[in-house]
């Protein structure tokens, strides 16, 4: 049985169909990329899976359980965590306190949450940021904090929404190492939305492509980067020519 199974998922906002009859599965231990042009419905799909938006129709099965109708905190409690594309940290919380918010999903003890947050800070190599207010930090560091906070809830499955957007090549290397660490060493299954092609094509086992709310392709990065339909909808001739030297698109 797949770890995550999405069946016939459709999401309408009034007259707009943001997700149209989407189906895919993710196996435990996989690292799956989700790409597509701006407005293709990627974040909406994460919002539906993580219980933030009710689906219009379709089913979401996670770890053997139908989670379609669960609320966001119920989904998170089952071990499916996510980060947000637009990060809204509480202004008066430090990095460590932010991560503790994630940890409170699993414990009521302040000292235990604090200890776990310290471990995560070390583990993600950001313990030097511990006492800064999140809002004081550059965007690259904020992205790492959003990942760290999600990890605080001790997930089995992590949805990452554009954690590399707006970062320079060095910072992209850094966040890529963090994602690999989370996946390879912490054993967390990962699905990531990303416009930075050199990241998503490098680390994904499999890539799913959305366009106008529909899944138009799915396959290994090599096959996806050569798929004429994906090139036309998203990657563009330029990416193919430069083969991943630049991102295909950016929201920045
Ligand atoms: N809460 C909402 N209410 C109404 N329309 C929405 C809502 N959220 C998203 N949409 C619309 O749904 C479509 C898909 O948006 P979504 O944010 O999922 O795209 P995306 O693939 O994540 O794009 P990007 O790469 O720019 O982040 C867009 O047309 C968007 O305007
Ligand atoms: Mg988005």
PDB file of C-alpha atoms and ligand atoms in Angstrom:
ATOM      1  CA  UNK A   1       0.000   0.000   0.000  1.00  0.00           C
ATOM      2  CA  UNK A   2       1.412   3.470  -0.877  1.00  0.00           C
ATOM      3  CA  UNK A   3       2.272   5.853   1.963  1.00  0.00           C
ATOM      4  CA  UNK A   4       0.232   8.642   0.369  1.00  0.00           C
ATOM      5  CA  UNK A   5      -2.437   8.097  -2.219  1.00  0.00           C
ATOM      6  CA  UNK A   6      -4.330  10.926  -3.889  1.00  0.00           C
ATOM      7  CA  UNK A   7      -7.346   9.863  -5.932  1.00  0.00           C
ATOM      8  CA  UNK A   8      -9.438  11.977  -8.314  1.00  0.00           C
ATOM      9  CA  UNK A   9      -8.670  15.129  -6.358  1.00  0.00           C
ATOM     10  CA  UNK A  10     -10.562  18.162  -7.604  1.00  0.00           C
ATOM     11  CA  UNK A  11     -10.531  21.584  -5.955  1.00  0.00           C
ATOM     12  CA  UNK A  12     -12.671  24.474  -7.172  1.00  0.00           C
ATOM     13  CA  UNK A  13     -12.510  28.060  -6.000  1.00  0.00           C
ATOM     14  CA  UNK A  14     -15.867  29.344  -7.248  1.00  0.00           C
ATOM     15  CA  UNK A  15     -15.670  28.932 -11.005  1.00  0.00           C
ATOM     16  CA  UNK A  16     -11.926  28.279 -11.005  1.00  0.00           C
ATOM     17  CA  UNK A  17     -10.763  24.657 -11.049  1.00  0.00           C
ATOM     18  CA  UNK A  18      -7.378  24.830  -9.295  1.00  0.00           C
ATOM     19  CA  UNK A  19      -6.909  21.028  -9.133  1.00  0.00           C
ATOM     20  CA  UNK A  20      -8.603  18.799 -11.655  1.00  0.00           C
ATOM     21  CA  UNK A  21      -8.956  15.045 -11.088  1.00  0.00           C
ATOM     22  CA  UNK A  22      -5.390  14.628  -9.805  1.00  0.00           C
ATOM     23  CA  UNK A  23      -4.128  11.145  -8.932  1.00  0.00           C
ATOM     24  CA  UNK A  24      -0.728   9.992  -7.738  1.00  0.00           C
ATOM     25  CA  UNK A  25       0.931   7.933  -5.037  1.00  0.00           C
ATOM     26  CA  UNK A  26       4.063   8.363  -2.939  1.00  0.00           C
ATOM     27  CA  UNK A  27       5.873   5.403  -1.382  1.00  0.00           C
ATOM     28  CA  UNK A  28       7.460   5.580   2.050  1.00  0.00           C
ATOM     29  CA  UNK A  29      11.064   6.783   1.728  1.00  0.00           C
ATOM     30  CA  UNK A  30      10.565   8.554  -1.589  1.00  0.00           C
ATOM     31  CA  UNK A  31      11.591  12.115  -2.427  1.00  0.00           C
ATOM     32  CA  UNK A  32       9.118  13.456  -4.963  1.00  0.00           C
ATOM     33  CA  UNK A  33       9.252  16.802  -6.789  1.00  0.00           C
ATOM     34  CA  UNK A  34       6.163  18.777  -7.804  1.00  0.00           C
ATOM     35  CA  UNK A  35       6.673  21.342 -10.559  1.00  0.00           C
ATOM     36  CA  UNK A  36       4.632  23.447 -12.946  1.00  0.00           C
ATOM     37  CA  UNK A  37       4.050  27.073 -13.975  1.00  0.00           C
ATOM     38  CA  UNK A  38       2.817  29.784 -11.604  1.00  0.00           C
ATOM     39  CA  UNK A  39      -0.836  29.206 -10.813  1.00  0.00           C
ATOM     40  CA  UNK A  40      -0.738  25.545 -11.891  1.00  0.00           C
ATOM     41  CA  UNK A  41      -2.260  24.454  -8.580  1.00  0.00           C
ATOM     42  CA  UNK A  42       0.791  23.125  -6.699  1.00  0.00           C
ATOM     43  CA  UNK A  43       0.229  24.980  -3.429  1.00  0.00           C
ATOM     44  CA  UNK A  44      -3.496  24.247  -3.647  1.00  0.00           C
ATOM     45  CA  UNK A  45      -2.681  20.544  -3.845  1.00  0.00           C
ATOM     46  CA  UNK A  46      -0.540  20.807  -0.693  1.00  0.00           C
ATOM     47  CA  UNK A  47      -3.307  22.810   0.994  1.00  0.00           C
ATOM     48  CA  UNK A  48      -5.801  20.041   0.210  1.00  0.00           C
ATOM     49  CA  UNK A  49      -3.486  17.218   1.336  1.00  0.00           C
ATOM     50  CA  UNK A  50      -2.572  18.983   4.578  1.00  0.00           C
ATOM     51  CA  UNK A  51      -6.209  19.663   5.473  1.00  0.00           C
ATOM     52  CA  UNK A  52      -6.042  23.428   5.084  1.00  0.00           C
ATOM     53  CA  UNK A  53      -8.639  23.459   2.297  1.00  0.00           C
ATOM     54  CA  UNK A  54     -11.583  21.084   1.975  1.00  0.00           C
ATOM     55  CA  UNK A  55     -11.474  19.234  -1.346  1.00  0.00           C
ATOM     56  CA  UNK A  56     -14.319  19.601  -3.826  1.00  0.00           C
ATOM     57  CA  UNK A  57     -14.149  15.890  -4.595  1.00  0.00           C
ATOM     58  CA  UNK A  58     -11.688  13.036  -4.429  1.00  0.00           C
ATOM     59  CA  UNK A  59      -9.854  11.162  -1.717  1.00  0.00           C
ATOM     60  CA  UNK A  60      -6.589  11.397   0.177  1.00  0.00           C
ATOM     61  CA  UNK A  61      -5.271   8.284   1.920  1.00  0.00           C
ATOM     62  CA  UNK A  62      -2.260   8.642   4.214  1.00  0.00           C
ATOM     63  CA  UNK A  63      -0.596   5.741   5.992  1.00  0.00           C
ATOM     64  CA  UNK A  64      -3.629   3.527   5.444  1.00  0.00           C
ATOM     65  CA  UNK A  65      -6.172   6.074   6.664  1.00  0.00           C
ATOM     66  CA  UNK A  66      -8.622   8.246   4.749  1.00  0.00           C
ATOM     67  CA  UNK A  67      -7.616  11.788   5.789  1.00  0.00           C
ATOM     68  CA  UNK A  68      -9.723  13.610   3.181  1.00  0.00           C
ATOM     69  CA  UNK A  69     -12.012  15.258   5.697  1.00  0.00           C
ATOM     70  CA  UNK A  70      -9.535  15.842   8.508  1.00  0.00           C
ATOM     71  CA  UNK A  71      -8.594  19.319   9.717  1.00  0.00           C
ATOM     72  CA  UNK A  72      -5.031  20.604   9.378  1.00  0.00           C
ATOM     73  CA  UNK A  73      -4.036  19.896  12.998  1.00  0.00           C
ATOM     74  CA  UNK A  74      -5.460  16.366  12.740  1.00  0.00           C
ATOM     75  CA  UNK A  75      -3.428  15.708   9.603  1.00  0.00           C
ATOM     76  CA  UNK A  76      -0.294  17.104  11.265  1.00  0.00           C
ATOM     77  CA  UNK A  77      -0.860  14.906  14.292  1.00  0.00           C
ATOM     78  CA  UNK A  78      -0.807  11.868  12.023  1.00  0.00           C
ATOM     79  CA  UNK A  79       2.698  12.788  10.932  1.00  0.00           C
ATOM     80  CA  UNK A  80       2.104  14.765   7.764  1.00  0.00           C
ATOM     81  CA  UNK A  81       3.713  18.216   8.119  1.00  0.00           C
ATOM     82  CA  UNK A  82       4.153  21.056   5.664  1.00  0.00           C
ATOM     83  CA  UNK A  83       5.888  24.380   5.217  1.00  0.00           C
ATOM     84  CA  UNK A  84       4.249  27.480   3.781  1.00  0.00           C
ATOM     85  CA  UNK A  85       5.281  29.244   0.566  1.00  0.00           C
ATOM     86  CA  UNK A  86       4.753  32.601   2.231  1.00  0.00           C
ATOM     87  CA  UNK A  87       6.254  32.365   5.655  1.00  0.00           C
ATOM     88  CA  UNK A  88       4.404  34.173   8.393  1.00  0.00           C
ATOM     89  CA  UNK A  89       6.468  33.779  11.521  1.00  0.00           C
ATOM     90  CA  UNK A  90       5.130  35.252  14.696  1.00  0.00           C
ATOM     91  CA  UNK A  91       7.106  38.485  14.971  1.00  0.00           C
ATOM     92  CA  UNK A  92       7.987  38.268  18.626  1.00  0.00           C
ATOM     93  CA  UNK A  93       9.199  34.661  18.659  1.00  0.00           C
ATOM     94  CA  UNK A  94      12.814  33.653  18.419  1.00  0.00           C
ATOM     95  CA  UNK A  95      13.963  30.902  16.104  1.00  0.00           C
ATOM     96  CA  UNK A  96      14.082  28.443  18.966  1.00  0.00           C
ATOM     97  CA  UNK A  97      10.606  29.398  20.197  1.00  0.00           C
ATOM     98  CA  UNK A  98       9.270  28.972  16.678  1.00  0.00           C
ATOM     99  CA  UNK A  99      10.640  25.450  16.515  1.00  0.00           C
ATOM    100  CA  UNK A 100       9.177  24.773  19.957  1.00  0.00           C
ATOM    101  CA  UNK A 101       5.741  25.613  18.538  1.00  0.00           C
ATOM    102  CA  UNK A 102       6.233  22.645  16.201  1.00  0.00           C
ATOM    103  CA  UNK A 103       7.417  20.469  19.097  1.00  0.00           C
ATOM    104  CA  UNK A 104       4.272  21.221  21.134  1.00  0.00           C
ATOM    105  CA  UNK A 105       2.417  19.034  18.639  1.00  0.00           C
ATOM    106  CA  UNK A 106       4.061  16.071  20.404  1.00  0.00           C
ATOM    107  CA  UNK A 107       4.588  17.233  23.973  1.00  0.00           C
ATOM    108  CA  UNK A 108       3.015  19.575  26.489  1.00  0.00           C
ATOM    109  CA  UNK A 109       6.223  19.882  28.451  1.00  0.00           C
ATOM    110  CA  UNK A 110       8.037  23.155  27.860  1.00  0.00           C
ATOM    111  CA  UNK A 111      11.382  21.714  28.868  1.00  0.00           C
ATOM    112  CA  UNK A 112      10.973  18.744  26.539  1.00  0.00           C
ATOM    113  CA  UNK A 113       9.969  21.020  23.646  1.00  0.00           C
ATOM    114  CA  UNK A 114      12.986  23.188  24.384  1.00  0.00           C
ATOM    115  CA  UNK A 115      15.343  20.226  24.431  1.00  0.00           C
ATOM    116  CA  UNK A 116      13.928  18.870  21.172  1.00  0.00           C
ATOM    117  CA  UNK A 117      14.173  22.323  19.535  1.00  0.00           C
ATOM    118  CA  UNK A 118      17.843  22.473  20.560  1.00  0.00           C
ATOM    119  CA  UNK A 119      18.464  19.091  18.948  1.00  0.00           C
ATOM    120  CA  UNK A 120      16.803  20.171  15.716  1.00  0.00           C
ATOM    121  CA  UNK A 121      18.774  23.431  15.656  1.00  0.00           C
ATOM    122  CA  UNK A 122      21.993  21.426  15.896  1.00  0.00           C
ATOM    123  CA  UNK A 123      20.832  18.800  13.483  1.00  0.00           C
ATOM    124  CA  UNK A 124      20.008  21.348  10.785  1.00  0.00           C
ATOM    125  CA  UNK A 125      23.182  23.255  11.548  1.00  0.00           C
ATOM    126  CA  UNK A 126      21.422  26.464  12.510  1.00  0.00           C
ATOM    127  CA  UNK A 127      22.023  26.647  16.257  1.00  0.00           C
ATOM    128  CA  UNK A 128      23.812  29.969  15.762  1.00  0.00           C
ATOM    129  CA  UNK A 129      20.381  31.420  14.816  1.00  0.00           C
ATOM    130  CA  UNK A 130      18.639  30.174  17.961  1.00  0.00           C
ATOM    131  CA  UNK A 131      18.057  33.497  19.739  1.00  0.00           C
ATOM    132  CA  UNK A 132      17.283  35.741  16.771  1.00  0.00           C
ATOM    133  CA  UNK A 133      13.753  36.874  16.079  1.00  0.00           C
ATOM    134  CA  UNK A 134      12.697  35.074  12.907  1.00  0.00           C
ATOM    135  CA  UNK A 135      11.622  38.374  11.365  1.00  0.00           C
ATOM    136  CA  UNK A 136      15.176  39.749  11.739  1.00  0.00           C
ATOM    137  CA  UNK A 137      16.635  37.009   9.595  1.00  0.00           C
ATOM    138  CA  UNK A 138      17.352  37.018   5.879  1.00  0.00           C
ATOM    139  CA  UNK A 139      14.952  34.970   3.780  1.00  0.00           C
ATOM    140  CA  UNK A 140      17.428  32.102   3.353  1.00  0.00           C
ATOM    141  CA  UNK A 141      17.593  31.584   7.107  1.00  0.00           C
ATOM    142  CA  UNK A 142      13.824  31.948   7.477  1.00  0.00           C
ATOM    143  CA  UNK A 143      13.367  29.094   5.003  1.00  0.00           C
ATOM    144  CA  UNK A 144      15.481  26.856   7.199  1.00  0.00           C
ATOM    145  CA  UNK A 145      13.481  27.865  10.247  1.00  0.00           C
ATOM    146  CA  UNK A 146      10.216  26.918   8.519  1.00  0.00           C
ATOM    147  CA  UNK A 147      11.683  23.485   7.801  1.00  0.00           C
ATOM    148  CA  UNK A 148      12.957  23.164  11.350  1.00  0.00           C
ATOM    149  CA  UNK A 149       9.537  24.106  12.768  1.00  0.00           C
ATOM    150  CA  UNK A 150       7.834  21.479  10.604  1.00  0.00           C
ATOM    151  CA  UNK A 151      10.375  18.913  11.786  1.00  0.00           C
ATOM    152  CA  UNK A 152       9.542  19.871  15.371  1.00  0.00           C
ATOM    153  CA  UNK A 153       6.206  18.086  14.942  1.00  0.00           C
ATOM    154  CA  UNK A 154       8.183  14.895  14.265  1.00  0.00           C
ATOM    155  CA  UNK A 155       6.651  14.146  10.858  1.00  0.00           C
ATOM    156  CA  UNK A 156       6.858  10.956   8.833  1.00  0.00           C
ATOM    157  CA  UNK A 157       6.036  12.880   5.683  1.00  0.00           C
ATOM    158  CA  UNK A 158       7.051  16.450   4.904  1.00  0.00           C
ATOM    159  CA  UNK A 159       5.580  18.736   2.231  1.00  0.00           C
ATOM    160  CA  UNK A 160       7.974  21.573   1.325  1.00  0.00           C
ATOM    161  CA  UNK A 161       6.563  24.530  -0.609  1.00  0.00           C
ATOM    162  CA  UNK A 162       9.360  26.427  -2.396  1.00  0.00           C
ATOM    163  CA  UNK A 163      11.972  26.418   0.340  1.00  0.00           C
ATOM    164  CA  UNK A 164      14.659  27.444  -2.183  1.00  0.00           C
ATOM    165  CA  UNK A 165      12.812  30.379  -3.758  1.00  0.00           C
ATOM    166  CA  UNK A 166      14.826  33.589  -3.681  1.00  0.00           C
ATOM    167  CA  UNK A 167      18.052  31.964  -2.532  1.00  0.00           C
ATOM    168  CA  UNK A 168      21.469  32.402  -4.144  1.00  0.00           C
ATOM    169  CA  UNK A 169      23.382  29.371  -5.470  1.00  0.00           C
ATOM    170  CA  UNK A 170      25.337  28.904  -2.221  1.00  0.00           C
ATOM    171  CA  UNK A 171      22.197  29.067  -0.146  1.00  0.00           C
ATOM    172  CA  UNK A 172      20.507  26.621  -2.517  1.00  0.00           C
ATOM    173  CA  UNK A 173      23.359  24.170  -1.906  1.00  0.00           C
ATOM    174  CA  UNK A 174      22.803  24.610   1.824  1.00  0.00           C
ATOM    175  CA  UNK A 175      19.063  24.009   1.751  1.00  0.00           C
ATOM    176  CA  UNK A 176      19.553  21.063  -0.609  1.00  0.00           C
ATOM    177  CA  UNK A 177      21.906  19.489   1.930  1.00  0.00           C
ATOM    178  CA  UNK A 178      19.303  20.060   4.653  1.00  0.00           C
ATOM    179  CA  UNK A 179      16.556  18.432   2.582  1.00  0.00           C
ATOM    180  CA  UNK A 180      18.811  15.455   1.866  1.00  0.00           C
ATOM    181  CA  UNK A 181      19.653  15.176   5.551  1.00  0.00           C
ATOM    182  CA  UNK A 182      15.966  15.238   6.494  1.00  0.00           C
ATOM    183  CA  UNK A 183      15.233  12.569   3.911  1.00  0.00           C
ATOM    184  CA  UNK A 184      18.305  10.334   4.032  1.00  0.00           C
ATOM    185  CA  UNK A 185      19.265  10.507   7.698  1.00  0.00           C
ATOM    186  CA  UNK A 186      16.007  11.340   9.499  1.00  0.00           C
ATOM    187  CA  UNK A 187      14.070   8.919   7.288  1.00  0.00           C
ATOM    188  CA  UNK A 188      11.313  11.396   6.434  1.00  0.00           C
ATOM    189  CA  UNK A 189       9.436  10.975   3.163  1.00  0.00           C
ATOM    190  CA  UNK A 190       9.522  14.291   1.271  1.00  0.00           C
ATOM    191  CA  UNK A 191       7.427  15.920  -1.416  1.00  0.00           C
ATOM    192  CA  UNK A 192       8.637  19.313  -2.585  1.00  0.00           C
ATOM    193  CA  UNK A 193       7.296  22.083  -4.755  1.00  0.00           C
ATOM    194  CA  UNK A 194      10.162  23.916  -6.395  1.00  0.00           C
ATOM    195  CA  UNK A 195      10.846  26.283  -9.277  1.00  0.00           C
ATOM    196  CA  UNK A 196      14.605  25.922  -8.840  1.00  0.00           C
ATOM    197  CA  UNK A 197      15.235  23.207 -11.389  1.00  0.00           C
ATOM    198  CA  UNK A 198      18.843  22.484 -10.431  1.00  0.00           C
ATOM    199  CA  UNK A 199      17.538  21.502  -7.004  1.00  0.00           C
ATOM    200  CA  UNK A 200      14.393  19.576  -7.857  1.00  0.00           C
ATOM    201  CA  UNK A 201      15.881  17.659 -10.779  1.00  0.00           C
ATOM    202  CA  UNK A 202      18.970  16.779  -8.773  1.00  0.00           C
ATOM    203  CA  UNK A 203      17.403  15.377  -5.638  1.00  0.00           C
ATOM    204  CA  UNK A 204      13.982  14.038  -6.672  1.00  0.00           C
ATOM    205  CA  UNK A 205      13.492  10.340  -7.345  1.00  0.00           C
ATOM    206  CA  UNK A 206      10.376  11.172  -9.273  1.00  0.00           C
ATOM    207  CA  UNK A 207       8.784  14.383 -10.526  1.00  0.00           C
ATOM    208  CA  UNK A 208       5.088  15.191 -10.962  1.00  0.00           C
ATOM    209  CA  UNK A 209       4.110  18.057 -13.265  1.00  0.00           C
ATOM    210  CA  UNK A 210       0.960  20.172 -13.002  1.00  0.00           C
ATOM    211  CA  UNK A 211      -0.359  22.582 -15.603  1.00  0.00           C
ATOM    212  CA  UNK A 212      -3.674  24.446 -15.334  1.00  0.00           C
ATOM    213  CA  UNK A 213      -4.665  22.240 -12.415  1.00  0.00           C
ATOM    214  CA  UNK A 214      -4.045  18.966 -14.221  1.00  0.00           C
ATOM    215  CA  UNK A 215      -1.293  16.418 -13.842  1.00  0.00           C
ATOM    216  CA  UNK A 216       0.359  16.422 -17.264  1.00  0.00           C
ATOM    217  CA  UNK A 217       3.354  14.197 -16.563  1.00  0.00           C
ATOM    218  CA  UNK A 218       5.065  12.040 -13.990  1.00  0.00           C
ATOM    219  CA  UNK A 219       8.404  10.263 -14.195  1.00  0.00           C
ATOM    220  CA  UNK A 220      12.063  10.292 -13.239  1.00  0.00           C
ATOM    221  CA  UNK A 221      13.828  13.677 -13.586  1.00  0.00           C
ATOM    222  CA  UNK A 222      15.645  12.593 -16.746  1.00  0.00           C
ATOM    223  CA  UNK A 223      12.436  11.603 -18.536  1.00  0.00           C
ATOM    224  CA  UNK A 224      10.570  14.686 -17.274  1.00  0.00           C
ATOM    225  CA  UNK A 225      13.257  17.075 -18.508  1.00  0.00           C
ATOM    226  CA  UNK A 226      12.888  15.574 -22.005  1.00  0.00           C
ATOM    227  CA  UNK A 227       9.105  15.324 -22.084  1.00  0.00           C
ATOM    228  CA  UNK A 228       7.870  17.586 -24.914  1.00  0.00           C
ATOM    229  CA  UNK A 229       4.648  18.402 -23.088  1.00  0.00           C
ATOM    230  CA  UNK A 230       6.531  19.491 -19.963  1.00  0.00           C
ATOM    231  CA  UNK A 231       9.010  21.521 -22.000  1.00  0.00           C
ATOM    232  CA  UNK A 232       6.158  23.297 -23.769  1.00  0.00           C
ATOM    233  CA  UNK A 233       4.140  23.942 -20.604  1.00  0.00           C
ATOM    234  CA  UNK A 234       6.956  24.864 -18.291  1.00  0.00           C
ATOM    235  CA  UNK A 235      10.595  24.118 -18.777  1.00  0.00           C
ATOM    236  CA  UNK A 236      11.064  25.968 -22.035  1.00  0.00           C
ATOM    237  CA  UNK A 237      13.695  25.435 -24.651  1.00  0.00           C
ATOM    238  CA  UNK A 238      16.199  27.429 -22.672  1.00  0.00           C
ATOM    239  CA  UNK A 239      16.311  25.002 -19.769  1.00  0.00           C
ATOM    240  CA  UNK A 240      16.898  22.152 -22.160  1.00  0.00           C
ATOM    241  CA  UNK A 241      19.715  24.053 -23.855  1.00  0.00           C
ATOM    242  CA  UNK A 242      21.405  24.941 -20.598  1.00  0.00           C
ATOM    243  CA  UNK A 243      20.310  21.720 -18.927  1.00  0.00           C
ATOM    244  CA  UNK A 244      19.382  22.994 -15.551  1.00  0.00           C
ATOM    245  CA  UNK A 245      21.832  25.829 -15.179  1.00  0.00           C
ATOM    246  CA  UNK A 246      19.005  28.189 -14.457  1.00  0.00           C
ATOM    247  CA  UNK A 247      15.584  27.788 -12.919  1.00  0.00           C
ATOM    248  CA  UNK A 248      12.812  27.542 -15.464  1.00  0.00           C
ATOM    249  CA  UNK A 249      10.618  30.044 -13.730  1.00  0.00           C
ATOM    250  CA  UNK A 250      10.477  31.985 -10.539  1.00  0.00           C
ATOM    251  CA  UNK A 251       7.918  33.588  -8.353  1.00  0.00           C
ATOM    252  CA  UNK A 252      10.454  36.059  -7.047  1.00  0.00           C
TER     253      UNK A 252
HETATM  254  N1  LIG B   1      -7.683  30.602  -1.516  1.00  0.00           N
HETATM  255  C1  LIG B   1      -7.901  30.788  -2.817  1.00  0.00           C
HETATM  256  N2  LIG B   1      -9.026  31.363  -3.286  1.00  0.00           N
HETATM  257  C2  LIG B   1      -9.248  31.534  -4.601  1.00  0.00           C
HETATM  258  N3  LIG B   1      -8.384  31.157  -5.563  1.00  0.00           N
HETATM  259  C3  LIG B   1      -7.239  30.582  -5.173  1.00  0.00           C
HETATM  260  C4  LIG B   1      -6.930  30.360  -3.792  1.00  0.00           C
HETATM  261  N4  LIG B   1      -5.715  29.759  -3.705  1.00  0.00           N
HETATM  262  C5  LIG B   1      -5.295  29.614  -4.975  1.00  0.00           C
HETATM  263  N5  LIG B   1      -6.196  30.106  -5.862  1.00  0.00           N
HETATM  264  C6  LIG B   1      -6.082  30.078  -7.328  1.00  0.00           C
HETATM  265  O1  LIG B   1      -5.839  28.734  -7.693  1.00  0.00           O
HETATM  266  C7  LIG B   1      -4.905  28.667  -8.777  1.00  0.00           C
HETATM  267  C8  LIG B   1      -3.731  27.816  -8.342  1.00  0.00           C
HETATM  268  O2  LIG B   1      -2.982  28.533  -7.367  1.00  0.00           O
HETATM  269  P1  LIG B   1      -1.762  27.905  -6.581  1.00  0.00           P
HETATM  270  O3  LIG B   1      -1.359  28.874  -5.546  1.00  0.00           O
HETATM  271  O4  LIG B   1      -2.134  26.537  -6.143  1.00  0.00           O
HETATM  272  O5  LIG B   1      -0.669  27.797  -7.729  1.00  0.00           O
HETATM  273  P2  LIG B   1       0.878  27.377  -7.637  1.00  0.00           P
HETATM  274  O6  LIG B   1       1.067  26.307  -8.627  1.00  0.00           O
HETATM  275  O7  LIG B   1       1.256  27.124  -6.235  1.00  0.00           O
HETATM  276  O8  LIG B   1       1.589  28.695  -8.186  1.00  0.00           O
HETATM  277  P3  LIG B   1       3.000  29.382  -7.757  1.00  0.00           P
HETATM  278  O9  LIG B   1       4.072  28.620  -8.484  1.00  0.00           O
HETATM  279  O10 LIG B   1       2.881  30.777  -8.262  1.00  0.00           O
HETATM  280  O11 LIG B   1       3.129  29.306  -6.261  1.00  0.00           O
HETATM  281  C9  LIG B   1      -4.533  30.103  -9.093  1.00  0.00           C
HETATM  282  O12 LIG B   1      -5.331  30.531 -10.172  1.00  0.00           O
HETATM  283  C10 LIG B   1      -4.871  30.847  -7.824  1.00  0.00           C
HETATM  284  O13 LIG B   1      -5.201  32.195  -8.091  1.00  0.00           O
HETATM  285 MG1  LIG B   2       2.518  27.975  -4.899  1.00  0.00          MG
END
